[in-house]
Short mmCIF file of C-alpha atoms in Angstrom, two decimals:
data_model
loop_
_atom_site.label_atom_id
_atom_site.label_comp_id
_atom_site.label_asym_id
_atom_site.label_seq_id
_atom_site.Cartn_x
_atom_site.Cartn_y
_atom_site.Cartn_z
CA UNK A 1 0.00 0.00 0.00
CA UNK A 2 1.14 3.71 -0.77
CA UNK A 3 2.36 5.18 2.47
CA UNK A 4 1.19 8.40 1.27
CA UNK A 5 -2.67 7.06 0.90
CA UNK A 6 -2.36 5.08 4.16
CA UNK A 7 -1.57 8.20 6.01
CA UNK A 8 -4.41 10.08 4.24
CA UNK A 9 -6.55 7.56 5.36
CA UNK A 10 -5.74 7.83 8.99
CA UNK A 11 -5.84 11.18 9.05
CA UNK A 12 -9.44 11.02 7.10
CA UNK A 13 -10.27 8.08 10.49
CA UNK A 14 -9.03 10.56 13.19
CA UNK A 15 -10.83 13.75 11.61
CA UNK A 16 -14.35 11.25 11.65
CA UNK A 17 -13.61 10.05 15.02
CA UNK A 18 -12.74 13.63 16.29
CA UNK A 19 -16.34 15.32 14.48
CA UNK A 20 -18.38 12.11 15.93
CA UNK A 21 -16.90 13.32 19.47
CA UNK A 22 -17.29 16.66 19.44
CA UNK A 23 -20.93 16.10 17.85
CA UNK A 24 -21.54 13.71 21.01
CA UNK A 25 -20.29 16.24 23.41
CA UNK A 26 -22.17 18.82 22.04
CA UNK A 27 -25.42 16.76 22.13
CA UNK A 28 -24.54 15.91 25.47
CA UNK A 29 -23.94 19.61 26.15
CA UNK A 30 -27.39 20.62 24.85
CA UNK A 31 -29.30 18.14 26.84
CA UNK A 32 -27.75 18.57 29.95
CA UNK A 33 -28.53 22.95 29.43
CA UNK A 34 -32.35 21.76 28.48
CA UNK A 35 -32.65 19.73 31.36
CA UNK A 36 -30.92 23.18 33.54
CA UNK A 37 -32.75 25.03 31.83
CA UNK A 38 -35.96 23.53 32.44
CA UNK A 39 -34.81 23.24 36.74
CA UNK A 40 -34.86 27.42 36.87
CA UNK A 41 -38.18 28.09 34.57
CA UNK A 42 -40.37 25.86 35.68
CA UNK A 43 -38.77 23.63 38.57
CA UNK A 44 -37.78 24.32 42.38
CA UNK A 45 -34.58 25.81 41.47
CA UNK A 46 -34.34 29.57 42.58
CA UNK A 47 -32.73 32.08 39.44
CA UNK A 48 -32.86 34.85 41.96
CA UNK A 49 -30.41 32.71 44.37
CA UNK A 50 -28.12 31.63 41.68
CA UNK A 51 -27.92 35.33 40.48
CA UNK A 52 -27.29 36.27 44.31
CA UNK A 53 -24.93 33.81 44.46
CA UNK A 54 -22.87 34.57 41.35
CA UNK A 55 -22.77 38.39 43.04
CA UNK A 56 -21.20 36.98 46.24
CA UNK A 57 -18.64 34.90 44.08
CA UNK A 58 -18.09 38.45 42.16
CA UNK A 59 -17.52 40.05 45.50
CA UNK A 60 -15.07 37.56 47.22
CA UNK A 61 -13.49 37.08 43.72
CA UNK A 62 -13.05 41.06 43.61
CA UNK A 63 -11.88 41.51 46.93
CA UNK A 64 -9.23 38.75 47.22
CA UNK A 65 -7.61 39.76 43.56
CA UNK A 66 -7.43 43.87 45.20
CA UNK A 67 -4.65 41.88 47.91
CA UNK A 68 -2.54 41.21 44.11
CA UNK A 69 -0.07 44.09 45.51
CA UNK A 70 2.09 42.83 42.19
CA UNK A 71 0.08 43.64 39.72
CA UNK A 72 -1.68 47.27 39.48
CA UNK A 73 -3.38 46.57 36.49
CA UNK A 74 -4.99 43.46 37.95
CA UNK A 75 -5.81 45.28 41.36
CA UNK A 76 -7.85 47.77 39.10
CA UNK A 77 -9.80 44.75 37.48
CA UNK A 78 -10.54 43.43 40.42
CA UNK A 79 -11.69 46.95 42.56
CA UNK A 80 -14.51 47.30 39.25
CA UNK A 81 -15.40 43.19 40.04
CA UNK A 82 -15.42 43.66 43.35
CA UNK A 83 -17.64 47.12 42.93
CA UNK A 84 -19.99 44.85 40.33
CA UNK A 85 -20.70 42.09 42.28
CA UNK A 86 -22.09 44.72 44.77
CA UNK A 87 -24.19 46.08 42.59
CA UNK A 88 -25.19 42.14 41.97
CA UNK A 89 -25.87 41.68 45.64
CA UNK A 90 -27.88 45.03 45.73
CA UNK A 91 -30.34 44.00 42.56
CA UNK A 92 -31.16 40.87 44.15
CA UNK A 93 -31.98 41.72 47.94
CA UNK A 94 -33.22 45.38 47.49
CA UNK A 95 -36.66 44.58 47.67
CA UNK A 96 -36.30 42.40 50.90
CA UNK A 97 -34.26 45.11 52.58
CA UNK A 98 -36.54 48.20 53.02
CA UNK A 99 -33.59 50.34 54.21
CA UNK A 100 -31.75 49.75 50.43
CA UNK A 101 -34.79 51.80 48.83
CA UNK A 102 -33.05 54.60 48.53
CA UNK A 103 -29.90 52.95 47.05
CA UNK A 104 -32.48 52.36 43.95
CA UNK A 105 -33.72 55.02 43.69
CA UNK A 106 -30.17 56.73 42.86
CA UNK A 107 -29.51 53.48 40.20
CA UNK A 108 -32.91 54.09 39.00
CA UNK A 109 -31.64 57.71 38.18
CA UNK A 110 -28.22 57.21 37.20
CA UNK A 111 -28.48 53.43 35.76
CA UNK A 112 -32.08 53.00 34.98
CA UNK A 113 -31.20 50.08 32.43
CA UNK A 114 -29.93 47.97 35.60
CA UNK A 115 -33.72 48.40 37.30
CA UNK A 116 -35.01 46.55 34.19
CA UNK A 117 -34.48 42.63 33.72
CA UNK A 118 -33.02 43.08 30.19
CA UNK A 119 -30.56 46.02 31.53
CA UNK A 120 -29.69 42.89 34.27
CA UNK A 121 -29.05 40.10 32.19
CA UNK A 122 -26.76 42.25 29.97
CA UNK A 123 -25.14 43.18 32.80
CA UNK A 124 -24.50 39.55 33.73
CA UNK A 125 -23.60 39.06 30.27
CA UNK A 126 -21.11 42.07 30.60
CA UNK A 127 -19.37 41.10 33.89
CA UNK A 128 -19.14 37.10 33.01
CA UNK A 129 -16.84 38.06 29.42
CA UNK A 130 -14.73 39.86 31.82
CA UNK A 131 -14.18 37.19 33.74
CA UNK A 132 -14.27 34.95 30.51
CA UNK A 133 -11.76 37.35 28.73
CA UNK A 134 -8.97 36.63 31.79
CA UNK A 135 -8.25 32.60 30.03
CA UNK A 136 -8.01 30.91 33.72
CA UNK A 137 -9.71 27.64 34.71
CA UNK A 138 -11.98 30.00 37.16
CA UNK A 139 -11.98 32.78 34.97
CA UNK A 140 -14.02 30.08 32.40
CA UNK A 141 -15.77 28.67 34.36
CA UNK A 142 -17.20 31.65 36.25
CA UNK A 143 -17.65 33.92 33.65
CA UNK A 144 -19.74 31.27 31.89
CA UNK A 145 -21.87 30.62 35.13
CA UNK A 146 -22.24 34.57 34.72
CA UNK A 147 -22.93 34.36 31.27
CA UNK A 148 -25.85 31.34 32.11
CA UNK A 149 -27.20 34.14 34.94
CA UNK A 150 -28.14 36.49 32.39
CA UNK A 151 -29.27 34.03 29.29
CA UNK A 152 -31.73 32.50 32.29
CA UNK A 153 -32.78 36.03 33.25
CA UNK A 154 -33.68 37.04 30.25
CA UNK A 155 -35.56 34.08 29.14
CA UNK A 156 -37.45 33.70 32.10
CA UNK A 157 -38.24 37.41 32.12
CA UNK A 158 -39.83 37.77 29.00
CA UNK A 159 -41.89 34.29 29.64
CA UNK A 160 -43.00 36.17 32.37
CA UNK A 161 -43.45 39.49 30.51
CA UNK A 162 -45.55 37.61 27.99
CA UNK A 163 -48.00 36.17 30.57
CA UNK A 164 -48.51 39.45 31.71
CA UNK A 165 -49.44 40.63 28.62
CA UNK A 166 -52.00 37.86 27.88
CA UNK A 167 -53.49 39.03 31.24
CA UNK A 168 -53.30 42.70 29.37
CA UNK A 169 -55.27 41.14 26.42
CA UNK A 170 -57.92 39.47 28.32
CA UNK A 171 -59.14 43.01 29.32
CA UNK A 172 -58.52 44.41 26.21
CA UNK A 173 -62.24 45.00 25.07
CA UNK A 174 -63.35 46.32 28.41
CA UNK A 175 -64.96 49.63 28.29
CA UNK A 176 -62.61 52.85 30.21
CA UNK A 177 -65.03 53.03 32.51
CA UNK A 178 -65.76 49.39 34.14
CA UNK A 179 -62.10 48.42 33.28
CA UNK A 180 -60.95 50.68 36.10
CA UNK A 181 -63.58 49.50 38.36
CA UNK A 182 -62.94 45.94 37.78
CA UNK A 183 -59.08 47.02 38.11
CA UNK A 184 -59.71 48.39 41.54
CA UNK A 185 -62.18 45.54 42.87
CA UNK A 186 -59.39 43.16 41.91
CA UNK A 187 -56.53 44.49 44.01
CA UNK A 188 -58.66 45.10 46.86
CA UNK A 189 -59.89 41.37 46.77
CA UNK A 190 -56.47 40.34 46.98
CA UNK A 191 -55.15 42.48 49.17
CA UNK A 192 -55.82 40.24 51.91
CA UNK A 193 -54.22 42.07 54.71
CA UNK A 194 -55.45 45.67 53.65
CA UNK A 195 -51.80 47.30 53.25
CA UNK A 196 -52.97 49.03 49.88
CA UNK A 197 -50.06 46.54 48.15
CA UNK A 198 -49.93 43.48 46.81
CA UNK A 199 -46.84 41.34 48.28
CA UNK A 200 -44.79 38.36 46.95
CA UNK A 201 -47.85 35.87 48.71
CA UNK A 202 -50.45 37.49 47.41
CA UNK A 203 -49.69 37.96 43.90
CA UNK A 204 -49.66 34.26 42.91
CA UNK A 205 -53.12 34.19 43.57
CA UNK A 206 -54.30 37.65 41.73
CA UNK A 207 -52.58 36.17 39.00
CA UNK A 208 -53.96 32.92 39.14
CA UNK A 209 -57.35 34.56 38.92
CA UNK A 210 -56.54 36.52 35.95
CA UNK A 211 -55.98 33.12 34.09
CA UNK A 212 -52.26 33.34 34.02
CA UNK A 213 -50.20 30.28 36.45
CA UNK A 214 -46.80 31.21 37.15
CA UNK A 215 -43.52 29.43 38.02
CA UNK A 216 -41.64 30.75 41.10
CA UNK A 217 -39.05 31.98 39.00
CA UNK A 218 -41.65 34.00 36.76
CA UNK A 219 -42.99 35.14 39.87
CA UNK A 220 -40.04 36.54 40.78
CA UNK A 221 -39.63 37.99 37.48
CA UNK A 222 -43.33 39.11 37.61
CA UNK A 223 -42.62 40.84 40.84
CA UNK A 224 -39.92 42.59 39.58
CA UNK A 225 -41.89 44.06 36.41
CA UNK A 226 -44.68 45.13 38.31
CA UNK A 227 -42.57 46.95 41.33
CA UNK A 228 -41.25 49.55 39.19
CA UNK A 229 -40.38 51.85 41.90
CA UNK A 230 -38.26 49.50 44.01
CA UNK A 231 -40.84 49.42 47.08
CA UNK A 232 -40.97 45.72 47.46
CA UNK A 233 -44.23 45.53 47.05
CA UNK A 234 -46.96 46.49 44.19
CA UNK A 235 -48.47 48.97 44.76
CA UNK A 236 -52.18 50.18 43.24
CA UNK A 237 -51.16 52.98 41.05
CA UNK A 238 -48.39 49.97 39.44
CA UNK A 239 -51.09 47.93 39.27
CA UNK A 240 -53.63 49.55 37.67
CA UNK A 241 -50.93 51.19 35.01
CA UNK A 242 -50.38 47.51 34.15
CA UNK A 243 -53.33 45.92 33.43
CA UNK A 244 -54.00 49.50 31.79
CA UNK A 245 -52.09 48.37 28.99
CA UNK A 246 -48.26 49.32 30.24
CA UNK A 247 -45.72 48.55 27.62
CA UNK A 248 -43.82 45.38 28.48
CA UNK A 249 -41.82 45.17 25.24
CA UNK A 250 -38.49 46.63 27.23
CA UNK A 251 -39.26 45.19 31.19
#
């Protein structure tokens, strides 16, 4: 045999074995992101706790690269990670700490596109190529987890953006008039405790009753939309501009 065409034939062998590999890890790849995928929009898996936690990571990470006394270039890096991953931590526990309100109200001035969920999965997205563009095993792996933050926020937020909106349509043919009556008799029947807000227990239901069933993480999403000033809770005026036909093409 030609030693020429016996060595183009194991090359041809090794190239086939190599693309039926990388075609089995990619397969792989894809079912194992479905099946992660599927955990945080519609399973018991919390996208608000993973995002928290990626902030925390961002904050240690920071903090711990500023001690690189070595390398000014890398403390810089590191002060901006370590400032981000603040930020992280503050978007995902403002609304349980009253005392942060005012905290959003200054991003909300300064940074409005970080009060939105599309301004905070970019932002995700921003912060995990930073950490992607440093080539280190952690630097990969983090900035990916980062990366799979913000692809998860966004998708669940605009599932939950579009169930809002068929809850939108549904009153769409209502007269002015009894719309805003039947807008008013709603939130009062679920505002079961008489606070003049709806809160994270009560909107499930209110939801519910407007035909549209929500995950927990679309909840959470939900309850972000609707909370547009950063109170915590939802209050009338929020509600009503809502179901009034509010824009949720940019939430």
């Amino acid at each position: 045999m030609d030693p020429a065409s016996d060595s183009e034939e194991k090359t041809t062998l090794m190239g086939r074995i190599g693309s039926a590999l990388a075609n089995k890890t990619m397969e792989s790849f894809k079912e194992q992101g479905s099946k992660v995928a599927e955990m945080i929009t519609k399973g018991p898996l919390s996208l608000k706790v993973m995002c928290l936690f990626g902030g925390i990571l961002t904050v240690l990470s920071g903090f711990f690269g500023m001690m690189n006394l070595l390398s000014p270039f890398d403390i810089l890096v590191s002060m901006y990670n370590f400032l981000f991953g603040l930020v992280m931590v503050f978007l995902e526990v403002h609304d349980k700490v009253p005392l942060l309100g005012f905290l959003h109200k200054r991003i909300e001035h300064w940074m409005r596109i970080l009060t939105t969920l599309t301004g905070r999965s970019l932002f995700y997205f921003y912060v995990g190529s930073l950490y992607l563009s440093k080539w280190t095993f952690f630097g990969i792996f983090f900035g990916i987890y980062l990366c799979a933050c913000g692809l998860f926020s966004l998708i669940v937020g605009k599932a939950a953006a579009q169930k809002l909106e068929a809850a939108q349509f549904e009153l769409g043919d209502m007269e002015p008039g009894k719309k805003v009556e039947f807008i008013k008799q709603k939130f009062d029947e679920f505002d079961i405790d008489g606070s003049g807000m709806i809160d994270s227990k009560e909107l499930p239901s209110l939801l519910k009753s407007l035909g549209q069933e929500l995950s927990k993480p679309e909840l959470d999403s939900a309850y972000a939309i609707l909370d547009t000033n950063g109170s915590g809770k939802v209050e009338y005026d929020e509600f009503k501009d809502w179901l009034s036909s509010r824009d949720l093409n940019f939430v």
